[in-house]
GROMACS .gro file of N, CA, C and O in nm:
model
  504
    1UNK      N    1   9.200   9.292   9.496
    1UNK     CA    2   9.077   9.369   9.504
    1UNK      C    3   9.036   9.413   9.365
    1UNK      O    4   9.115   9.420   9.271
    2UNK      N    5   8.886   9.446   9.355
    2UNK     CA    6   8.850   9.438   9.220
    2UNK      C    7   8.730   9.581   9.230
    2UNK      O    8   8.622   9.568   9.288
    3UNK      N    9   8.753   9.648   9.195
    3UNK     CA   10   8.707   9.784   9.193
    3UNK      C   11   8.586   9.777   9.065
    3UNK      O   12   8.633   9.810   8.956
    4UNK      N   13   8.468   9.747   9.063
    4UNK     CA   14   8.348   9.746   8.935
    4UNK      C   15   8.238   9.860   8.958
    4UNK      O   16   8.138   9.868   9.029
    5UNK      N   17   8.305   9.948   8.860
    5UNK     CA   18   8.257  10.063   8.843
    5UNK      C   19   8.117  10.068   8.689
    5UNK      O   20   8.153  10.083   8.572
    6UNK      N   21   7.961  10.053   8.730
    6UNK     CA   22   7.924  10.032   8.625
    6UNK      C   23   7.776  10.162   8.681
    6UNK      O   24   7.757  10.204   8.796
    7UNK      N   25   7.723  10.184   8.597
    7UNK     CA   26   7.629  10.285   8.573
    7UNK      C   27   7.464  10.231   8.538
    7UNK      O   28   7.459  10.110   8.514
    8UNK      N   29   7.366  10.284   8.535
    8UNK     CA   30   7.243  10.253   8.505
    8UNK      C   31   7.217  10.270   8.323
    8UNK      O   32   7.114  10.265   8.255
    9UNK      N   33   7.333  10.287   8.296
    9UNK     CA   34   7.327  10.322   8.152
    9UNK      C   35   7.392  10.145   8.066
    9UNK      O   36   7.356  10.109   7.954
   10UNK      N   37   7.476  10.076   8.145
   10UNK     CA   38   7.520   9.959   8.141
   10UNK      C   39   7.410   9.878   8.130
   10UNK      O   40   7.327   9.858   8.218
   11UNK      N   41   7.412   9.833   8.022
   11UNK     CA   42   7.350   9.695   7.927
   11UNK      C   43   7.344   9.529   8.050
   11UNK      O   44   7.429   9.511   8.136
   12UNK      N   45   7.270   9.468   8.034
   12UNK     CA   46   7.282   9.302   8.088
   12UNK      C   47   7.399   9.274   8.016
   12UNK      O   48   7.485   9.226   8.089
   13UNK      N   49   7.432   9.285   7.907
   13UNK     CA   50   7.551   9.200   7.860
   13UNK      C   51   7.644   9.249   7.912
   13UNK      O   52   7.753   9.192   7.905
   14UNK      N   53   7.629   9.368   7.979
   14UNK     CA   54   7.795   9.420   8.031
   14UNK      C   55   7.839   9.354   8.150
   14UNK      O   56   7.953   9.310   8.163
   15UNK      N   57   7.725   9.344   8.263
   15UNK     CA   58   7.734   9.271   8.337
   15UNK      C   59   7.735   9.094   8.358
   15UNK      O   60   7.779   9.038   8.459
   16UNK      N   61   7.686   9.036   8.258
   16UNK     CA   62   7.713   8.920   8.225
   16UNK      C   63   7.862   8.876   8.199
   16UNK      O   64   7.938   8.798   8.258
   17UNK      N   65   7.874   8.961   8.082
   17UNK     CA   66   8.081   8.965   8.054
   17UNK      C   67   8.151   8.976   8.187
   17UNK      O   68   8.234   8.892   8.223
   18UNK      N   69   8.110   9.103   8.275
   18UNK     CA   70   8.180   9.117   8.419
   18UNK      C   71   8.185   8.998   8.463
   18UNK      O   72   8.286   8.953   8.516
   19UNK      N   73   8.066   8.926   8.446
   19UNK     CA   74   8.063   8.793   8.583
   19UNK      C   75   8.153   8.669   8.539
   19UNK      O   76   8.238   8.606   8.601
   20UNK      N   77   8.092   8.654   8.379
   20UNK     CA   78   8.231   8.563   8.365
   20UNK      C   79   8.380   8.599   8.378
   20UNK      O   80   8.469   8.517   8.404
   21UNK      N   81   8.394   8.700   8.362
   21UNK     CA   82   8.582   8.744   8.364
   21UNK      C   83   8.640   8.738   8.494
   21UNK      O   84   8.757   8.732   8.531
   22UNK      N   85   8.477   8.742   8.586
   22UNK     CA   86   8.520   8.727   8.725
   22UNK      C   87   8.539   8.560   8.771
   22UNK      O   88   8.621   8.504   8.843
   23UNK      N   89   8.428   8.514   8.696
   23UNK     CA   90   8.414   8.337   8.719
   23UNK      C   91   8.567   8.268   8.670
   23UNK      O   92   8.621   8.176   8.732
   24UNK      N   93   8.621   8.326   8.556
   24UNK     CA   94   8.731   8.308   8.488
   24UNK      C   95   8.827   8.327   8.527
   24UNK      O   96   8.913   8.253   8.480
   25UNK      N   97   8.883   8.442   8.642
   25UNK     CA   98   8.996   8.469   8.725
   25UNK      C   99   8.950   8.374   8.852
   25UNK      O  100   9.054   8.349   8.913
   26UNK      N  101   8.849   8.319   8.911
   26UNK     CA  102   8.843   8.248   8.971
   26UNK      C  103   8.876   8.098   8.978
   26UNK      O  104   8.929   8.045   9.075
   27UNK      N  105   8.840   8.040   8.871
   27UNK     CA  106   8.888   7.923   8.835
   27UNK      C  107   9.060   7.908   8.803
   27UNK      O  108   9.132   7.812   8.831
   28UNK      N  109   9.102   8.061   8.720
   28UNK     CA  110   9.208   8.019   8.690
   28UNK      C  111   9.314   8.042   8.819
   28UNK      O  112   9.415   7.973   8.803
   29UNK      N  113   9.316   8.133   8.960
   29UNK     CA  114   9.362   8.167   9.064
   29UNK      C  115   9.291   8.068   9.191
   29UNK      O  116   9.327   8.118   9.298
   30UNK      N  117   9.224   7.974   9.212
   30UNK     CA  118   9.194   8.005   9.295
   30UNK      C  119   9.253   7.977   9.437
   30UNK      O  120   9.364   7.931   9.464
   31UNK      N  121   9.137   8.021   9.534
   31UNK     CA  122   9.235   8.057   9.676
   31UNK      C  123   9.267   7.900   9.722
   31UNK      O  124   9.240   7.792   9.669
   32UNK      N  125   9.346   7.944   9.862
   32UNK     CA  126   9.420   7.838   9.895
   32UNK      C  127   9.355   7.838  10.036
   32UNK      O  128   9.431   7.812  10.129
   33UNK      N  129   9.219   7.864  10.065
   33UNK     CA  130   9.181   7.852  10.215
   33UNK      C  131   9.163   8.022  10.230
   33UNK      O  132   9.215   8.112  10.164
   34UNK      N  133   9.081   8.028  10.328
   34UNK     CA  134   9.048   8.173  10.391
   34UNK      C  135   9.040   8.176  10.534
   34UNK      O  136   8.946   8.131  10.600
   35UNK      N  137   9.129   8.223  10.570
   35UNK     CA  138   9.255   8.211  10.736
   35UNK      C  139   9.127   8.348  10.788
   35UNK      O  140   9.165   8.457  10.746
   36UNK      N  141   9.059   8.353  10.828
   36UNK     CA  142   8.994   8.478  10.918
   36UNK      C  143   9.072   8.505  11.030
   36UNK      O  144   9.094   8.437  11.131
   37UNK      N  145   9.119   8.642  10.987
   37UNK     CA  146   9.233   8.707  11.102
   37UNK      C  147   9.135   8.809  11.211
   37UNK      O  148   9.037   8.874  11.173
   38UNK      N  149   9.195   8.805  11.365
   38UNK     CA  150   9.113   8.897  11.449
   38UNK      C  151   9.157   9.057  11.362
   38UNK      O  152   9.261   9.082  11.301
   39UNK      N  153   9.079   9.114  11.377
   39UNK     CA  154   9.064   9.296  11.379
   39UNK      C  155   9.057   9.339  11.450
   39UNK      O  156   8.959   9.310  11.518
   40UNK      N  157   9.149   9.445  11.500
   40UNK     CA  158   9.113   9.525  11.630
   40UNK      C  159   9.031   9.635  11.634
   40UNK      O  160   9.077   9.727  11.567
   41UNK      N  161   8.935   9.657  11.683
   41UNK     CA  162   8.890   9.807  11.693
   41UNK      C  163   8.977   9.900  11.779
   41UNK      O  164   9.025   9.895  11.892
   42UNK      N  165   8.977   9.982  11.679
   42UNK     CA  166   9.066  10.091  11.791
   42UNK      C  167   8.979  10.145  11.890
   42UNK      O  168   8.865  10.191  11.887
   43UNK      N  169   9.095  10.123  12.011
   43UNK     CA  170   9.034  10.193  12.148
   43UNK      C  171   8.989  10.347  12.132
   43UNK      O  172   8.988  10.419  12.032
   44UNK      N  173   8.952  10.374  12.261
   44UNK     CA  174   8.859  10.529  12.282
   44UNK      C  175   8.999  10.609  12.372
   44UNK      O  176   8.998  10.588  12.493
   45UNK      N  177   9.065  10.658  12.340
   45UNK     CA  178   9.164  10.692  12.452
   45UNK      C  179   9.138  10.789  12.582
   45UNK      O  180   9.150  10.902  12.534
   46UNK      N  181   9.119  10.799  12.672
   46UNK     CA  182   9.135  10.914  12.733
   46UNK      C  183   9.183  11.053  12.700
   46UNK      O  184   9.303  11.068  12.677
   47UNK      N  185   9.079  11.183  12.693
   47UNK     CA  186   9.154  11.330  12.612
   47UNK      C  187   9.211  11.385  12.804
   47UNK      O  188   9.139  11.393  12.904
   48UNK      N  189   9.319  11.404  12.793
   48UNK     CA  190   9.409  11.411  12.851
   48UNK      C  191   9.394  11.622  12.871
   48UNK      O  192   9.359  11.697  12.962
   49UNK      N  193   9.435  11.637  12.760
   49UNK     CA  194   9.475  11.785  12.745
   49UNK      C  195   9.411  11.838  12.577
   49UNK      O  196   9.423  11.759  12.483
   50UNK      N  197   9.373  11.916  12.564
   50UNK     CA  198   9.289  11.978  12.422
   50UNK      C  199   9.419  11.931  12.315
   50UNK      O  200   9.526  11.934  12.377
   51UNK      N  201   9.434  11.895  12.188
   51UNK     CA  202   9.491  11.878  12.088
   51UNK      C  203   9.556  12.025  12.078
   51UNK      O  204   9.662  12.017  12.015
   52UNK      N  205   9.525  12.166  12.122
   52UNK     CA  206   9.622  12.272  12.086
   52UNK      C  207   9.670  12.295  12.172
   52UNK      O  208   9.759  12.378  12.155
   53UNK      N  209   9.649  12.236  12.350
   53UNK     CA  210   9.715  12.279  12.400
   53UNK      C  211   9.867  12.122  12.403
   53UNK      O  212   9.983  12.131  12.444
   54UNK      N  213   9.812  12.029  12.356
   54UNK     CA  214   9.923  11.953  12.307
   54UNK      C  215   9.995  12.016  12.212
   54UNK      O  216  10.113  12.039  12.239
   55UNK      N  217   9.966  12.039  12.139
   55UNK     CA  218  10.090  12.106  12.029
   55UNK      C  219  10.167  12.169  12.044
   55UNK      O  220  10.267  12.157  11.973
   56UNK      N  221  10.159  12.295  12.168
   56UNK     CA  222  10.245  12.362  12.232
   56UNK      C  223  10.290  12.322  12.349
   56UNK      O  224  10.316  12.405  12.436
   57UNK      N  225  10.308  12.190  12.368
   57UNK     CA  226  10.371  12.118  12.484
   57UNK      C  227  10.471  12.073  12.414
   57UNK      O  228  10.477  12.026  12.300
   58UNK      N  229  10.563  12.097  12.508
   58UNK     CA  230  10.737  12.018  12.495
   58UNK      C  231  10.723  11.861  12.467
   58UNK      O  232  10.674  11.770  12.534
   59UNK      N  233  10.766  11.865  12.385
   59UNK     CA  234  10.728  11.651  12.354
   59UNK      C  235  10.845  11.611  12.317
   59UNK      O  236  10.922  11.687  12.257
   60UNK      N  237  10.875  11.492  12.347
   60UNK     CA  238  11.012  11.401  12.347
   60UNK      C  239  10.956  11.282  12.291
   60UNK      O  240  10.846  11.244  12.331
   61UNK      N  241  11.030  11.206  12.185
   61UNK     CA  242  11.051  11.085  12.117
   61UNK      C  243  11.112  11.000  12.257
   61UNK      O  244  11.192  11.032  12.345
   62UNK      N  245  11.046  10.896  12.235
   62UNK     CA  246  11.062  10.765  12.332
   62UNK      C  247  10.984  10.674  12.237
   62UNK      O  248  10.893  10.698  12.157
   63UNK      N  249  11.060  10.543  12.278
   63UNK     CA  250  11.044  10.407  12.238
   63UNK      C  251  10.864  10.394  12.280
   63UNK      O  252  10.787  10.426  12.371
   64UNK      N  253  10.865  10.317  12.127
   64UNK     CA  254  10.685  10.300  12.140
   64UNK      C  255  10.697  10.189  12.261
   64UNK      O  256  10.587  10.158  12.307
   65UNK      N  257  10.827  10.114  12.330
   65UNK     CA  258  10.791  10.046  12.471
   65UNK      C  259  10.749  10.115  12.551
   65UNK      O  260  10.663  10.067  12.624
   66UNK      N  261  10.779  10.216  12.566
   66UNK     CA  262  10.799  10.282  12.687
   66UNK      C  263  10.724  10.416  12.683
   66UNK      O  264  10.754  10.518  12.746
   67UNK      N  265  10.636  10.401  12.610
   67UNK     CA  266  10.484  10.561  12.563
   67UNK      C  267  10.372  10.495  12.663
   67UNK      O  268  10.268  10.561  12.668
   68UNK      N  269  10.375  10.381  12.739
   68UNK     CA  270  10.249  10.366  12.810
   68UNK      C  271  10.244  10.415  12.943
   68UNK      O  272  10.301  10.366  13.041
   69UNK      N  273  10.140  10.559  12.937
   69UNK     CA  274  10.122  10.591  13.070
   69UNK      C  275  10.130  10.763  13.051
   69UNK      O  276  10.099  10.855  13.127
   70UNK      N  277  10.189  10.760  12.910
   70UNK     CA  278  10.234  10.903  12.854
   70UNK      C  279  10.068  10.939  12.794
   70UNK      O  280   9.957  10.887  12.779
   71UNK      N  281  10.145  11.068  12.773
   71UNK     CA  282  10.039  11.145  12.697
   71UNK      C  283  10.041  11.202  12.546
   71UNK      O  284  10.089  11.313  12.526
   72UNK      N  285   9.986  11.124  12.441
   72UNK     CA  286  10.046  11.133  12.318
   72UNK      C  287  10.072  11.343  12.262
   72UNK      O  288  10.008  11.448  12.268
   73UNK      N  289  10.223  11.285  12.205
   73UNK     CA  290  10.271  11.459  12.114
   73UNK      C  291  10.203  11.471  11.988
   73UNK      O  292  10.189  11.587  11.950
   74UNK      N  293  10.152  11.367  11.904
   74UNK     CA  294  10.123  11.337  11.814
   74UNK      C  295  10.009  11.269  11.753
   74UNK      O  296   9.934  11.215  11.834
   75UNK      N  297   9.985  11.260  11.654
   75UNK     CA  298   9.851  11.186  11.583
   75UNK      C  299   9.909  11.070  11.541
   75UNK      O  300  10.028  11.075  11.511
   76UNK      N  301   9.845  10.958  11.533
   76UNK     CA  302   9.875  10.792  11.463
   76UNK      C  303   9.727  10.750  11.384
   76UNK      O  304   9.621  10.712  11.432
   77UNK      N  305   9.766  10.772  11.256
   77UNK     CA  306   9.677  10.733  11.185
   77UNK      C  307   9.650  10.593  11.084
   77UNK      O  308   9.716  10.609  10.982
   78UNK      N  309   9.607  10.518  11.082
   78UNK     CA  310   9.648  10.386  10.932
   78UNK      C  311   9.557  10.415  10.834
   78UNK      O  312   9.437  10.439  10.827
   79UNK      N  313   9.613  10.410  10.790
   79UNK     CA  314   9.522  10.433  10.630
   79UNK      C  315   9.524  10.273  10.542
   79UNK      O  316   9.606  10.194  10.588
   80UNK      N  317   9.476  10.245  10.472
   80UNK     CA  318   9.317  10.325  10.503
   80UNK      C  319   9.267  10.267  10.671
   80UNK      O  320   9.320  10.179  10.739
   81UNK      N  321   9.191  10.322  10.691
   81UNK     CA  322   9.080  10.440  10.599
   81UNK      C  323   9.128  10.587  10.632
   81UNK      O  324   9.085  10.684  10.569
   82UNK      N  325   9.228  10.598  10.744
   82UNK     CA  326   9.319  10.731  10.736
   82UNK      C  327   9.222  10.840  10.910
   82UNK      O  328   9.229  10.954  10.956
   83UNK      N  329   9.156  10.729  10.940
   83UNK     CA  330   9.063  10.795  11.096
   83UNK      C  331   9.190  10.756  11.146
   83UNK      O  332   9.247  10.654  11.108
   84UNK      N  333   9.248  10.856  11.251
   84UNK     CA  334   9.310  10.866  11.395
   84UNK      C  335   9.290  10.788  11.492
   84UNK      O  336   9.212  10.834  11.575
   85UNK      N  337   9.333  10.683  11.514
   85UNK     CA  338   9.396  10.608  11.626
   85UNK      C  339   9.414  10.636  11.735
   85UNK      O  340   9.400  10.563  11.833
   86UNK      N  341   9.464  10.795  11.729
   86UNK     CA  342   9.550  10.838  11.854
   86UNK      C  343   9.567  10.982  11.792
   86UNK      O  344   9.583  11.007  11.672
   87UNK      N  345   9.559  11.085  11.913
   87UNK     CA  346   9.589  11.209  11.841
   87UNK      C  347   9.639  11.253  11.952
   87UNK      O  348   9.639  11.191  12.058
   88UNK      N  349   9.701  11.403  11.925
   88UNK     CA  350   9.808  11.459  12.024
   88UNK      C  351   9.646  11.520  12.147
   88UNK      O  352   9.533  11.567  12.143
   89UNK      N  353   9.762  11.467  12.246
   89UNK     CA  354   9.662  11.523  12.400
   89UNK      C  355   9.578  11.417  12.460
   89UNK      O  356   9.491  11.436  12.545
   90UNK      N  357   9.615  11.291  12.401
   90UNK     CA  358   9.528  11.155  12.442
   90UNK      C  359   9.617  11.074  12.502
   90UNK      O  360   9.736  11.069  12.470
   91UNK      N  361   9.548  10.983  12.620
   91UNK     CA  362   9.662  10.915  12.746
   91UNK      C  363   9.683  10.799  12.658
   91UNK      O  364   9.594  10.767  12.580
   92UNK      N  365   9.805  10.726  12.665
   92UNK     CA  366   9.821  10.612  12.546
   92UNK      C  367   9.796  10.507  12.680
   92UNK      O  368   9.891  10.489  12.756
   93UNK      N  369   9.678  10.446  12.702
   93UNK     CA  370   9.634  10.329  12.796
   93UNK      C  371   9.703  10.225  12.741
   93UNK      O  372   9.765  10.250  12.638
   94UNK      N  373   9.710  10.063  12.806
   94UNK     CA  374   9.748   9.985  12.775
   94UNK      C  375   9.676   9.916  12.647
   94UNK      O  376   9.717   9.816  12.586
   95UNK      N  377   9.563   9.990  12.620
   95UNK     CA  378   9.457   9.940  12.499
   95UNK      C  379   9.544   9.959  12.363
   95UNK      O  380   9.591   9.898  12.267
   96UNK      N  381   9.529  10.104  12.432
   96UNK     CA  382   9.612  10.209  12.288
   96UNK      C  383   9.715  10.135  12.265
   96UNK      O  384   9.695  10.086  12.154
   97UNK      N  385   9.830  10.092  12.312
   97UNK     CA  386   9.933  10.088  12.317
   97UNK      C  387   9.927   9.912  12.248
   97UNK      O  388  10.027   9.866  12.194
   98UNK      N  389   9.827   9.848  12.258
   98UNK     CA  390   9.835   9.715  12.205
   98UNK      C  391   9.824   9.712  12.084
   98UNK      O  392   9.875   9.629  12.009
   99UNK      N  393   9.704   9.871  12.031
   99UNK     CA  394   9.640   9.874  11.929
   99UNK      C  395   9.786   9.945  11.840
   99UNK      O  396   9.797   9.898  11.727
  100UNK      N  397   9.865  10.023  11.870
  100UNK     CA  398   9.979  10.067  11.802
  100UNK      C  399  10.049   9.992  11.788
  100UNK      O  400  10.124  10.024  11.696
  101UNK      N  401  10.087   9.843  11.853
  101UNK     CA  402  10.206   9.752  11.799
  101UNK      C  403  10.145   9.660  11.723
  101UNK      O  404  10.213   9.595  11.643
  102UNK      N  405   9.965   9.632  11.737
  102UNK     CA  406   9.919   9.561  11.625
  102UNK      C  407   9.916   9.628  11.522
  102UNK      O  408   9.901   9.553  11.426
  103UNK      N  409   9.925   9.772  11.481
  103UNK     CA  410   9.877   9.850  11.313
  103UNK      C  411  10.027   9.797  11.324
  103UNK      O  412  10.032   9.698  11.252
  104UNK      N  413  10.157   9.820  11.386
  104UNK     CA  414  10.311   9.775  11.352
  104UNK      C  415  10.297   9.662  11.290
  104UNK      O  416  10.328   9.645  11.172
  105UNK      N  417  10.243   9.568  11.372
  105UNK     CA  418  10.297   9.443  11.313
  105UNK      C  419  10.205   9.409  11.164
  105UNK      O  420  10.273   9.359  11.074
  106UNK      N  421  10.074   9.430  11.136
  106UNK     CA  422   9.972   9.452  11.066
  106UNK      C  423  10.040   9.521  10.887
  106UNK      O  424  10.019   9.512  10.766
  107UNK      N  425  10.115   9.576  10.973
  107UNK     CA  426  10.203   9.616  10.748
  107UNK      C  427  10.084   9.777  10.744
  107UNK      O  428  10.042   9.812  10.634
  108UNK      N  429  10.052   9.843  10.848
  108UNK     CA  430   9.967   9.947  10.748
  108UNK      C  431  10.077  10.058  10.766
  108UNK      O  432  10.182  10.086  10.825
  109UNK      N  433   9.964  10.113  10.658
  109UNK     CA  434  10.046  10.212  10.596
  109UNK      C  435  10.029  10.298  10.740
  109UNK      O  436   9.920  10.269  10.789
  110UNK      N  437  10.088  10.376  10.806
  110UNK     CA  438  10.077  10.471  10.922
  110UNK      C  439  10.107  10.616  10.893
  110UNK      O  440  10.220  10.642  10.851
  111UNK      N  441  10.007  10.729  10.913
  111UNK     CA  442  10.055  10.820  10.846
  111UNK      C  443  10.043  10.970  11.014
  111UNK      O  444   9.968  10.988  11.110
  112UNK      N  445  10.108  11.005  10.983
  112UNK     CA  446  10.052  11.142  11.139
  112UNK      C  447  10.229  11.149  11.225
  112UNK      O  448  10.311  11.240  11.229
  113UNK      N  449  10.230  11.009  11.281
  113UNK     CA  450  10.346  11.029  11.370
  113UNK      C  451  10.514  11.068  11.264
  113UNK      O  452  10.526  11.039  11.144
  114UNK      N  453  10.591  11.116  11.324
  114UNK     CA  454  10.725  11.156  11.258
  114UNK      C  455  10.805  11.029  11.221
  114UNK      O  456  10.880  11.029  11.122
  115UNK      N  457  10.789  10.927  11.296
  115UNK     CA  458  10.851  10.749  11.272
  115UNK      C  459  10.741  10.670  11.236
  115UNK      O  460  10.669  10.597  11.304
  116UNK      N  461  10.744  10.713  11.052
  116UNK     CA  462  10.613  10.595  11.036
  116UNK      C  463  10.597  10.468  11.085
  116UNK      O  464  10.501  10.410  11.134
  117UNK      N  465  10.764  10.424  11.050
  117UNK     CA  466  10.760  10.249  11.147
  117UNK      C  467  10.701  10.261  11.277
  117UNK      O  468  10.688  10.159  11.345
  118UNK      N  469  10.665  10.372  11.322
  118UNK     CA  470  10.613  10.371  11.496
  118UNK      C  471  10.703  10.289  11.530
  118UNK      O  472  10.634  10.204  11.585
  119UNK      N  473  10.846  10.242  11.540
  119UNK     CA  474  10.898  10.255  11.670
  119UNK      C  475  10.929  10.345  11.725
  119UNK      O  476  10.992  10.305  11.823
  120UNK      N  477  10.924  10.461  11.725
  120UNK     CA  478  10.920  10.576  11.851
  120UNK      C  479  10.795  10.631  11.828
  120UNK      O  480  10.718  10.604  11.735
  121UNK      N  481  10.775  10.735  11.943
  121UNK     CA  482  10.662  10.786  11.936
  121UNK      C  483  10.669  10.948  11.989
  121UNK      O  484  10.757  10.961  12.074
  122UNK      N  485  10.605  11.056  11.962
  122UNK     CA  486  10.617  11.191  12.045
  122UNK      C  487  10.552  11.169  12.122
  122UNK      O  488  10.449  11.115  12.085
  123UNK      N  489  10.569  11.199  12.309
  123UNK     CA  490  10.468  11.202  12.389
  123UNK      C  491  10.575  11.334  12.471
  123UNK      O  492  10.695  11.363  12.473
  124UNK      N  493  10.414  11.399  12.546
  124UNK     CA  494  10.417  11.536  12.606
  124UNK      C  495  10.539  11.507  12.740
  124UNK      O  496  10.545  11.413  12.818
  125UNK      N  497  10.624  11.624  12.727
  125UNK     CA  498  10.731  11.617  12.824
  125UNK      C  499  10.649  11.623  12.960
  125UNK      O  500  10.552  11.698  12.954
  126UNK      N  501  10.675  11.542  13.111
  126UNK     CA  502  10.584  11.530  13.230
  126UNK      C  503  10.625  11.682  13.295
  126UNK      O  504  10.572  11.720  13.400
   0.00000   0.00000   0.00000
């Protein structure tokens, strides 16, 4: 990724130089094919119970197999862009639950739940 940070104060030649250095890492890298992978949108979950009155619910770690049908203890976030997935007091449907082993398998960064690897998960004691 290539981050080009330039201003209205920036000259044509600045941007000219940009384009070749860019034309120039292109030629000298270039790709090997562009594989278009599906994206999931994250599901809408069902709000189950208010987020505070989740927090003061008894919650137990269980296998992210076995969280479908539960009611999440916790928030699951990927960053980026770092929006919630899943937050405490939401029913983990079979949607949810596809969409949490794809951010797993996916390499993101996961930030909210206590087992970043998300293999376990907090959900509200029944």
């Amino acid at each position: 990724s290539i981050l080009a940070m330039f201003s209205c104060l920036h000259e044509r030649e600045d941007w000219e130089r940009f384009y070749e250095a860019l034309n120039k890492l292109a030629v000298a890298y270039p790709a090997n094919g562009f594989k278009e992978e599906m994206v999931y949108q994250p599901p809408l979950p069902p709000v189950i119970m208010s987020p505070r009155e989740a927090f003061f619910a008894t919650t137990e770690k269980v296998k992210l197999a076995e969280c479908q049908g539960r009611i999440a203890g916790e928030m699951v976030a990927a960053y980026p862009p770092g929006i919630p997935s899943l937050t405490a007091g939401e029913l983990i449907t079979e949607e949810v639950y596809d969409y949490l082993n794809y951010l797993k398998r996916s390499g993101a960064r996961i930030q909210g739940p206590e087992d970043s690897a998300l293999d376990y998960i907090k959900v509200i004691v029944d």
